[in-house]
Amino acid sequence: MAHNRVKESCSDQAVYYLVTNRVAGGRMLIKDQEKLKLKELLFAGCARFSYQVIDYVFMDNHFHLLIKIPATAEMSKVELLERYRLHKQNDEINFISSIQRNDFREKIHDISFIIGNFEQRFVQWFNKEHSSWGRLFGQRFDSEMIEVSAQSDSLLRVMAYISLNPVRAGIVLDPKDFHFCGYSDRLAGGDVGKLDHEFFDVFCRGIEAHVTRDKQKHFREVLRAYMLGLRCYKNADSKTVKEYLLTESSSLPEALQWDDLFIHKCRFFTKCLVIGSEAFVREKLAKFSGKMKWKRIHEPYTEAEWNDIYSLKPRRRRASVG
């Protein structure tokens, strides 16, 4: 059954999405071989389409991806043609018109097309590998637009949620020990961490760094602190992450055992369309509410423990009286 999806088509700014899907019936079908294939297909797609992988985790019955869609205006005609030829597997093919070129540009910046192609390729491989047929995933994937700005720590909260999946599942005590997630990948110098320096100015206030490698290092320290339970630090009176790491990291247990793991497990992160500050959620609500055929009223939603992070969810029905 088709469901609503909030999508931006931006020519001058990047858009970030949390993407989730699950195997039909919750079956544990994604073993190590399947996880390796998912990772291979995910990063291979970056060359054909226009997206970058910020984070990921592959579990036995589901996956989470954090995807950045760059601004459409950033891609030159030469690069666009290269991706078109890769997609068509033809080194000599050309666009027949500017309309076709523009349509392809929009398509490879569309989260529905990107993830649909990724899932289709994996299911085709899976069915061939296991001599099976039919659907593998239970439904269309869920996607949530994520705010990335100095006004919200939504990105860090989502990345912590993704990284802690194998911890919540009891597979490891620390995500650095789980091979199929972005956190261990970035610590090993994989492709998934190459963009970490882009978040330095947004999330590493109070820390000095000038070269890319140092910016990447400090951002990963911030992410680590979030996984260990650090909340955001929004004002001048707040402890900086550098001070936090110097004064408290030595006393923290190696295993990630902080009290509010259950908060990250809630469906807040996977069924809510938009995640960010209240202003960001209200902006998207105003922009998209007229286009959506919602049967229930949607509005910004938060809880006290979520540290000023809001989602766009349907209003809860009031219990009947009498």
mmCIF file of C-alpha atoms in Angstrom:
data_model
loop_
_atom_site.group_PDB
_atom_site.id
_atom_site.type_symbol
_atom_site.label_atom_id
_atom_site.label_comp_id
_atom_site.label_asym_id
_atom_site.label_seq_id
_atom_site.Cartn_x
_atom_site.Cartn_y
_atom_site.Cartn_z
ATOM 1 C CA MET A 1 0.000 0.000 0.000
ATOM 2 C CA ALA A 2 1.385 3.403 -1.001
ATOM 3 C CA HIS A 3 1.939 5.930 1.761
ATOM 4 C CA ASN A 4 2.812 9.605 2.013
ATOM 5 C CA ARG A 5 6.380 10.775 1.618
ATOM 6 C CA VAL A 6 7.704 14.290 2.191
ATOM 7 C CA LYS A 7 10.301 15.018 -0.513
ATOM 8 C CA GLU A 8 12.145 18.162 -1.481
ATOM 9 C CA SER A 9 13.338 19.008 -4.977
ATOM 10 C CA CYS A 10 15.987 21.612 -4.220
ATOM 11 C CA SER A 11 18.242 23.235 -6.761
ATOM 12 C CA ASP A 12 20.397 25.133 -4.263
ATOM 13 C CA GLN A 13 20.561 23.096 -1.050
ATOM 14 C CA ALA A 14 21.123 19.529 0.089
ATOM 15 C CA VAL A 15 18.393 17.386 1.648
ATOM 16 C CA TYR A 16 18.917 14.600 4.193
ATOM 17 C CA TYR A 17 16.713 11.521 4.688
ATOM 18 C CA LEU A 18 16.547 8.664 7.163
ATOM 19 C CA VAL A 19 15.434 5.598 5.182
ATOM 20 C CA THR A 20 14.132 2.378 6.759
ATOM 21 C CA ASN A 21 12.721 -0.889 5.466
ATOM 22 C CA ARG A 22 12.048 -4.329 6.911
ATOM 23 C CA VAL A 23 11.887 -7.876 5.605
ATOM 24 C CA ALA A 24 8.318 -9.124 5.190
ATOM 25 C CA GLY A 25 7.087 -10.888 8.300
ATOM 26 C CA GLY A 26 10.156 -9.841 10.280
ATOM 27 C CA ARG A 27 12.052 -12.877 8.988
ATOM 28 C CA MET A 28 15.789 -12.929 9.741
ATOM 29 C CA LEU A 29 16.935 -13.295 6.138
ATOM 30 C CA ILE A 30 19.733 -10.721 5.945
ATOM 31 C CA LYS A 31 22.796 -12.697 6.976
ATOM 32 C CA ASP A 32 26.419 -11.619 6.596
ATOM 33 C CA GLN A 33 26.527 -12.367 2.866
ATOM 34 C CA GLU A 34 23.370 -10.334 2.315
ATOM 35 C CA LYS A 35 24.677 -7.451 4.422
ATOM 36 C CA LEU A 36 27.856 -7.325 2.339
ATOM 37 C CA LYS A 37 25.777 -7.223 -0.858
ATOM 38 C CA LEU A 38 23.585 -4.437 0.523
ATOM 39 C CA LYS A 39 26.686 -2.396 1.316
ATOM 40 C CA GLU A 40 28.160 -3.067 -2.126
ATOM 41 C CA LEU A 41 24.981 -1.958 -3.904
ATOM 42 C CA LEU A 42 24.503 1.068 -1.659
ATOM 43 C CA PHE A 43 27.913 2.543 -2.427
ATOM 44 C CA ALA A 44 27.919 1.473 -6.072
ATOM 45 C CA GLY A 45 24.764 3.510 -6.567
ATOM 46 C CA CYS A 46 26.566 6.692 -5.531
ATOM 47 C CA ALA A 47 28.408 6.664 -8.868
ATOM 48 C CA ARG A 48 25.243 6.290 -10.964
ATOM 49 C CA PHE A 49 22.843 8.509 -9.030
ATOM 50 C CA SER A 50 23.226 11.680 -6.975
ATOM 51 C CA TYR A 51 23.417 10.775 -3.304
ATOM 52 C CA GLN A 52 25.976 10.331 -0.555
ATOM 53 C CA VAL A 53 25.885 7.911 2.371
ATOM 54 C CA ILE A 54 26.176 9.616 5.758
ATOM 55 C CA ASP A 55 25.390 6.554 7.883
ATOM 56 C CA TYR A 56 23.889 3.069 7.678
ATOM 57 C CA VAL A 57 23.249 -0.145 9.554
ATOM 58 C CA PHE A 58 22.233 -3.548 8.158
ATOM 59 C CA MET A 59 20.451 -5.831 10.624
ATOM 60 C CA ASP A 60 19.080 -9.356 10.130
ATOM 61 C CA ASN A 61 15.560 -8.203 9.289
ATOM 62 C CA HIS A 62 15.819 -4.473 8.485
ATOM 63 C CA PHE A 63 18.119 -1.646 7.503
ATOM 64 C CA HIS A 64 18.517 2.069 8.191
ATOM 65 C CA LEU A 65 20.247 4.507 5.835
ATOM 66 C CA LEU A 66 21.055 8.184 6.318
ATOM 67 C CA ILE A 67 21.282 9.685 2.838
ATOM 68 C CA LYS A 68 22.323 13.123 1.610
ATOM 69 C CA ILE A 69 20.864 14.329 -1.685
ATOM 70 C CA PRO A 70 23.064 17.185 -2.987
ATOM 71 C CA ALA A 71 21.570 20.241 -4.656
ATOM 72 C CA THR A 72 20.636 19.546 -8.271
ATOM 73 C CA ALA A 73 22.507 22.658 -9.422
ATOM 74 C CA GLU A 74 25.818 21.212 -8.175
ATOM 75 C CA MET A 75 25.967 18.585 -10.931
ATOM 76 C CA SER A 76 27.462 19.741 -14.240
ATOM 77 C CA LYS A 77 26.216 18.555 -17.634
ATOM 78 C CA VAL A 78 29.411 16.538 -18.091
ATOM 79 C CA GLU A 79 28.971 14.708 -14.775
ATOM 80 C CA LEU A 80 25.281 14.194 -15.493
ATOM 81 C CA LEU A 81 26.102 12.535 -18.834
ATOM 82 C CA GLU A 82 28.690 10.283 -17.168
ATOM 83 C CA ARG A 83 26.066 9.052 -14.701
ATOM 84 C CA TYR A 84 23.530 8.581 -17.474
ATOM 85 C CA ARG A 85 25.967 6.374 -19.374
ATOM 86 C CA LEU A 86 26.741 4.379 -16.249
ATOM 87 C CA HIS A 87 23.036 3.930 -15.587
ATOM 88 C CA LYS A 88 22.374 2.823 -19.164
ATOM 89 C CA GLN A 89 25.616 0.773 -19.292
ATOM 90 C CA ASN A 90 26.457 2.429 -22.604
ATOM 91 C CA ASP A 91 29.589 4.577 -22.976
ATOM 92 C CA GLU A 92 28.381 6.212 -26.190
ATOM 93 C CA ILE A 93 24.751 7.055 -25.486
ATOM 94 C CA ASN A 94 23.735 10.737 -25.316
ATOM 95 C CA PHE A 95 20.670 12.681 -24.227
ATOM 96 C CA ILE A 96 18.294 13.212 -27.122
ATOM 97 C CA SER A 97 16.942 16.495 -25.755
ATOM 98 C CA SER A 98 17.241 18.978 -22.901
ATOM 99 C CA ILE A 99 13.923 17.650 -21.589
ATOM 100 C CA GLN A 100 15.378 14.159 -21.257
ATOM 101 C CA ARG A 101 18.487 15.600 -19.588
ATOM 102 C CA ASN A 102 16.437 17.556 -17.057
ATOM 103 C CA ASP A 103 14.170 14.581 -16.363
ATOM 104 C CA PHE A 104 17.179 12.393 -15.643
ATOM 105 C CA ARG A 105 18.703 15.084 -13.415
ATOM 106 C CA GLU A 106 15.516 15.188 -11.340
ATOM 107 C CA LYS A 107 15.226 11.403 -11.236
ATOM 108 C CA ILE A 108 18.709 10.758 -9.864
ATOM 109 C CA HIS A 109 18.076 13.336 -7.121
ATOM 110 C CA ASP A 110 14.784 11.674 -6.122
ATOM 111 C CA ILE A 111 14.903 9.566 -2.944
ATOM 112 C CA SER A 112 12.099 7.320 -4.232
ATOM 113 C CA PHE A 113 13.981 6.464 -7.414
ATOM 114 C CA ILE A 114 17.316 6.026 -5.623
ATOM 115 C CA ILE A 115 16.080 3.672 -2.904
ATOM 116 C CA GLY A 116 13.666 1.900 -5.241
ATOM 117 C CA ASN A 117 16.552 1.020 -7.555
ATOM 118 C CA PHE A 118 18.758 -0.030 -4.615
ATOM 119 C CA GLU A 119 16.082 -2.357 -3.234
ATOM 120 C CA GLN A 120 15.179 -3.756 -6.638
ATOM 121 C CA ARG A 121 18.778 -4.687 -7.389
ATOM 122 C CA PHE A 122 19.172 -6.347 -4.006
ATOM 123 C CA VAL A 123 15.935 -8.340 -4.294
ATOM 124 C CA GLN A 124 16.917 -9.530 -7.781
ATOM 125 C CA TRP A 125 20.289 -10.696 -6.447
ATOM 126 C CA PHE A 126 18.685 -12.265 -3.350
ATOM 127 C CA ASN A 127 16.112 -14.241 -5.345
ATOM 128 C CA LYS A 128 18.746 -15.509 -7.758
ATOM 129 C CA GLU A 129 21.135 -16.411 -4.933
ATOM 130 C CA HIS A 130 18.461 -18.282 -2.957
ATOM 131 C CA SER A 131 16.420 -19.650 -5.877
ATOM 132 C CA SER A 132 13.380 -17.774 -4.601
ATOM 133 C CA TRP A 133 10.904 -15.357 -6.115
ATOM 134 C CA GLY A 134 8.540 -12.540 -5.196
ATOM 135 C CA ARG A 135 8.782 -9.683 -2.733
ATOM 136 C CA LEU A 136 11.369 -9.585 0.026
ATOM 137 C CA PHE A 137 10.449 -6.390 1.855
ATOM 138 C CA GLY A 138 7.070 -6.095 3.504
ATOM 139 C CA GLN A 139 6.159 -2.674 2.150
ATOM 140 C CA ARG A 140 7.555 0.478 0.585
ATOM 141 C CA PHE A 141 10.389 2.011 2.549
ATOM 142 C CA ASP A 142 9.835 4.753 5.105
ATOM 143 C CA SER A 143 11.700 8.044 4.766
ATOM 144 C CA GLU A 144 12.022 11.006 7.108
ATOM 145 C CA MET A 145 13.476 14.365 6.129
ATOM 146 C CA ILE A 146 16.157 15.375 8.646
ATOM 147 C CA GLU A 147 17.105 18.923 9.570
ATOM 148 C CA VAL A 148 20.833 19.652 9.489
ATOM 149 C CA SER A 149 21.465 23.052 11.068
ATOM 150 C CA ALA A 150 22.909 24.777 14.119
ATOM 151 C CA GLN A 151 19.352 25.109 15.451
ATOM 152 C CA SER A 152 18.894 21.373 15.971
ATOM 153 C CA ASP A 153 20.967 18.328 16.881
ATOM 154 C CA SER A 154 18.600 16.079 14.916
ATOM 155 C CA LEU A 155 21.351 14.659 12.714
ATOM 156 C CA LEU A 156 23.406 13.523 15.709
ATOM 157 C CA ARG A 157 20.374 11.991 17.393
ATOM 158 C CA VAL A 158 19.482 10.084 14.228
ATOM 159 C CA MET A 159 23.064 8.899 13.763
ATOM 160 C CA ALA A 160 23.151 7.730 17.382
ATOM 161 C CA TYR A 161 19.863 5.887 16.806
ATOM 162 C CA ILE A 162 21.270 4.168 13.702
ATOM 163 C CA SER A 163 24.581 3.232 15.337
ATOM 164 C CA LEU A 164 22.955 1.808 18.476
ATOM 165 C CA ASN A 165 20.782 -0.712 16.603
ATOM 166 C CA PRO A 166 23.168 -3.646 17.179
ATOM 167 C CA VAL A 167 23.564 -2.567 20.829
ATOM 168 C CA ARG A 168 19.807 -2.586 21.386
ATOM 169 C CA ALA A 169 19.620 -5.976 19.690
ATOM 170 C CA GLY A 170 22.200 -7.387 22.121
ATOM 171 C CA ILE A 171 24.675 -8.274 19.371
ATOM 172 C CA VAL A 172 27.534 -6.079 20.631
ATOM 173 C CA LEU A 173 28.197 -3.762 23.558
ATOM 174 C CA ASP A 174 29.680 -1.107 21.293
ATOM 175 C CA PRO A 175 28.815 -0.336 17.626
ATOM 176 C CA LYS A 176 32.514 -0.117 16.761
ATOM 177 C CA ASP A 177 32.496 -3.916 17.038
ATOM 178 C CA PHE A 178 29.614 -4.385 14.558
ATOM 179 C CA HIS A 179 30.989 -4.742 11.036
ATOM 180 C CA PHE A 180 27.835 -3.730 9.171
ATOM 181 C CA CYS A 181 27.297 -0.166 10.365
ATOM 182 C CA GLY A 182 28.590 3.248 9.425
ATOM 183 C CA TYR A 183 30.187 3.915 12.814
ATOM 184 C CA SER A 184 32.654 1.029 12.581
ATOM 185 C CA ASP A 185 33.142 1.834 8.889
ATOM 186 C CA ARG A 186 34.139 5.450 9.547
ATOM 187 C CA LEU A 187 36.534 4.414 12.351
ATOM 188 C CA ALA A 188 38.209 2.077 9.859
ATOM 189 C CA GLY A 189 38.610 4.909 7.343
ATOM 190 C CA GLY A 190 35.821 3.809 5.011
ATOM 191 C CA ASP A 191 33.980 5.931 2.467
ATOM 192 C CA VAL A 192 31.069 6.605 4.808
ATOM 193 C CA GLY A 193 33.061 9.102 6.896
ATOM 194 C CA LYS A 194 34.462 11.236 4.091
ATOM 195 C CA LEU A 195 31.821 13.924 4.581
ATOM 196 C CA ASP A 196 32.164 14.201 8.369
ATOM 197 C CA HIS A 197 34.156 17.438 8.067
ATOM 198 C CA GLU A 198 31.066 19.109 6.563
ATOM 199 C CA PHE A 199 29.334 18.895 9.943
ATOM 200 C CA PHE A 200 32.207 20.345 11.976
ATOM 201 C CA ASP A 201 31.082 23.981 11.924
ATOM 202 C CA VAL A 202 27.504 22.980 12.796
ATOM 203 C CA PHE A 203 28.101 20.571 15.682
ATOM 204 C CA CYS A 204 31.626 21.139 17.003
ATOM 205 C CA ARG A 205 31.289 24.565 18.582
ATOM 206 C CA GLY A 206 34.061 25.329 21.032
ATOM 207 C CA ILE A 207 36.611 23.082 19.291
ATOM 208 C CA GLU A 208 39.454 24.448 17.150
ATOM 209 C CA ALA A 209 40.351 22.657 13.906
ATOM 210 C CA HIS A 210 41.471 23.830 10.481
ATOM 211 C CA VAL A 211 42.360 20.777 8.380
ATOM 212 C CA THR A 212 39.834 18.253 7.097
ATOM 213 C CA ARG A 213 41.249 15.275 8.978
ATOM 214 C CA ASP A 214 41.051 17.082 12.329
ATOM 215 C CA LYS A 215 37.485 18.210 11.604
ATOM 216 C CA GLN A 216 36.487 14.619 10.823
ATOM 217 C CA LYS A 217 38.148 13.410 14.021
ATOM 218 C CA HIS A 218 36.364 15.936 16.219
ATOM 219 C CA PHE A 219 32.979 15.293 14.655
ATOM 220 C CA ARG A 220 33.384 11.586 15.390
ATOM 221 C CA GLU A 221 34.215 12.457 18.989
ATOM 222 C CA VAL A 222 30.979 14.436 19.156
ATOM 223 C CA LEU A 223 29.019 11.503 17.725
ATOM 224 C CA ARG A 224 30.668 9.187 20.246
ATOM 225 C CA ALA A 225 29.667 11.515 23.058
ATOM 226 C CA TYR A 226 26.066 11.482 21.849
ATOM 227 C CA MET A 227 26.005 7.703 21.863
ATOM 228 C CA LEU A 228 27.311 7.783 25.422
ATOM 229 C CA GLY A 229 24.440 9.964 26.530
ATOM 230 C CA LEU A 230 25.544 13.564 26.072
ATOM 231 C CA ARG A 231 22.725 15.982 25.322
ATOM 232 C CA CYS A 232 23.098 19.039 23.143
ATOM 233 C CA TYR A 233 25.063 22.125 24.165
ATOM 234 C CA LYS A 234 23.238 25.144 22.777
ATOM 235 C CA ASN A 235 24.330 28.156 24.795
ATOM 236 C CA ALA A 236 27.458 29.774 26.171
ATOM 237 C CA ASP A 237 26.914 28.263 29.604
ATOM 238 C CA SER A 238 26.848 24.710 28.283
ATOM 239 C CA LYS A 239 29.869 22.503 28.575
ATOM 240 C CA THR A 240 31.633 22.117 25.227
ATOM 241 C CA VAL A 241 32.205 18.661 23.877
ATOM 242 C CA LYS A 242 35.953 19.119 24.229
ATOM 243 C CA GLU A 243 35.520 19.830 27.967
ATOM 244 C CA TYR A 244 33.108 16.918 28.267
ATOM 245 C CA LEU A 245 35.546 14.492 26.677
ATOM 246 C CA LEU A 246 38.475 15.718 28.780
ATOM 247 C CA THR A 247 36.660 15.624 32.115
ATOM 248 C CA GLU A 248 34.196 12.764 31.795
ATOM 249 C CA SER A 249 35.143 10.350 29.046
ATOM 250 C CA SER A 250 37.718 8.575 31.216
ATOM 251 C CA SER A 251 35.020 7.661 33.731
ATOM 252 C CA LEU A 252 32.548 6.321 31.198
ATOM 253 C CA PRO A 253 32.270 2.542 30.770
ATOM 254 C CA GLU A 254 33.513 1.090 27.519
ATOM 255 C CA ALA A 255 30.171 -0.583 26.934
ATOM 256 C CA LEU A 256 27.374 1.709 25.815
ATOM 257 C CA GLN A 257 24.900 1.339 28.659
ATOM 258 C CA TRP A 258 23.131 4.650 29.071
ATOM 259 C CA ASP A 259 19.715 4.863 30.626
ATOM 260 C CA ASP A 260 17.599 6.146 27.764
ATOM 261 C CA LEU A 261 18.317 3.580 25.050
ATOM 262 C CA PHE A 262 14.602 2.889 24.948
ATOM 263 C CA ILE A 263 13.943 6.438 23.755
ATOM 264 C CA HIS A 264 15.855 5.801 20.552
ATOM 265 C CA LYS A 265 13.979 2.572 19.930
ATOM 266 C CA CYS A 266 10.605 4.288 19.585
ATOM 267 C CA ARG A 267 8.863 4.712 16.260
ATOM 268 C CA PHE A 268 9.560 8.446 16.546
ATOM 269 C CA PHE A 269 12.481 7.925 14.183
ATOM 270 C CA THR A 270 10.855 5.766 11.524
ATOM 271 C CA LYS A 271 7.227 6.772 11.015
ATOM 272 C CA CYS A 272 7.138 10.549 11.227
ATOM 273 C CA LEU A 273 7.967 12.135 7.815
ATOM 274 C CA VAL A 274 10.110 15.000 9.227
ATOM 275 C CA ILE A 275 12.587 15.296 12.144
ATOM 276 C CA GLY A 276 14.045 18.592 13.360
ATOM 277 C CA SER A 277 13.406 21.741 15.348
ATOM 278 C CA GLU A 278 9.830 22.910 15.797
ATOM 279 C CA ALA A 279 10.418 25.718 13.272
ATOM 280 C CA PHE A 280 11.741 23.247 10.675
ATOM 281 C CA VAL A 281 8.804 20.869 11.149
ATOM 282 C CA ARG A 282 6.287 23.719 10.921
ATOM 283 C CA GLU A 283 7.956 24.971 7.738
ATOM 284 C CA LYS A 284 7.574 21.561 6.081
ATOM 285 C CA LEU A 285 4.028 21.211 7.396
ATOM 286 C CA ALA A 286 3.060 24.517 5.792
ATOM 287 C CA LYS A 287 4.767 23.560 2.532
ATOM 288 C CA PHE A 288 3.432 20.030 2.123
ATOM 289 C CA SER A 289 0.116 19.830 3.970
ATOM 290 C CA GLY A 290 -1.811 21.051 0.932
ATOM 291 C CA LYS A 291 -0.290 18.338 -1.267
ATOM 292 C CA MET A 292 -0.905 15.448 1.117
ATOM 293 C CA LYS A 293 -4.182 13.575 1.243
ATOM 294 C CA TRP A 294 -4.024 13.046 4.986
ATOM 295 C CA LYS A 295 -7.056 11.546 6.666
ATOM 296 C CA ARG A 296 -5.860 12.805 10.044
ATOM 297 C CA ILE A 297 -4.469 16.175 11.113
ATOM 298 C CA HIS A 298 -0.665 16.288 11.330
ATOM 299 C CA GLU A 299 1.259 18.591 13.649
ATOM 300 C CA PRO A 300 4.696 18.964 15.293
ATOM 301 C CA TYR A 301 5.113 16.418 18.074
ATOM 302 C CA THR A 302 7.732 16.019 20.788
ATOM 303 C CA GLU A 303 8.340 14.541 24.229
ATOM 304 C CA ALA A 304 10.191 16.021 27.194
ATOM 305 C CA GLU A 305 13.071 13.540 26.809
ATOM 306 C CA TRP A 306 13.679 14.408 23.149
ATOM 307 C CA ASN A 307 15.594 17.584 23.856
ATOM 308 C CA ASP A 308 13.609 19.938 21.587
ATOM 309 C CA ILE A 309 13.537 17.485 18.678
ATOM 310 C CA TYR A 310 10.191 17.458 16.898
ATOM 311 C CA SER A 311 8.564 15.128 14.405
ATOM 312 C CA LEU A 312 5.632 15.505 12.026
ATOM 313 C CA LYS A 313 3.036 12.990 13.126
ATOM 314 C CA PRO A 314 -0.740 12.554 13.021
ATOM 315 C CA ARG A 315 -2.578 13.944 16.002
ATOM 316 C CA ARG A 316 -3.462 11.279 18.536
ATOM 317 C CA ARG A 317 -7.144 10.484 18.803
ATOM 318 C CA ARG A 318 -8.732 11.517 22.047
ATOM 319 C CA ALA A 319 -10.229 8.719 24.097
ATOM 320 C CA SER A 320 -14.032 8.749 24.044
ATOM 321 C CA VAL A 321 -15.761 9.858 27.249
ATOM 322 C CA GLY A 322 -18.771 8.153 28.793
#
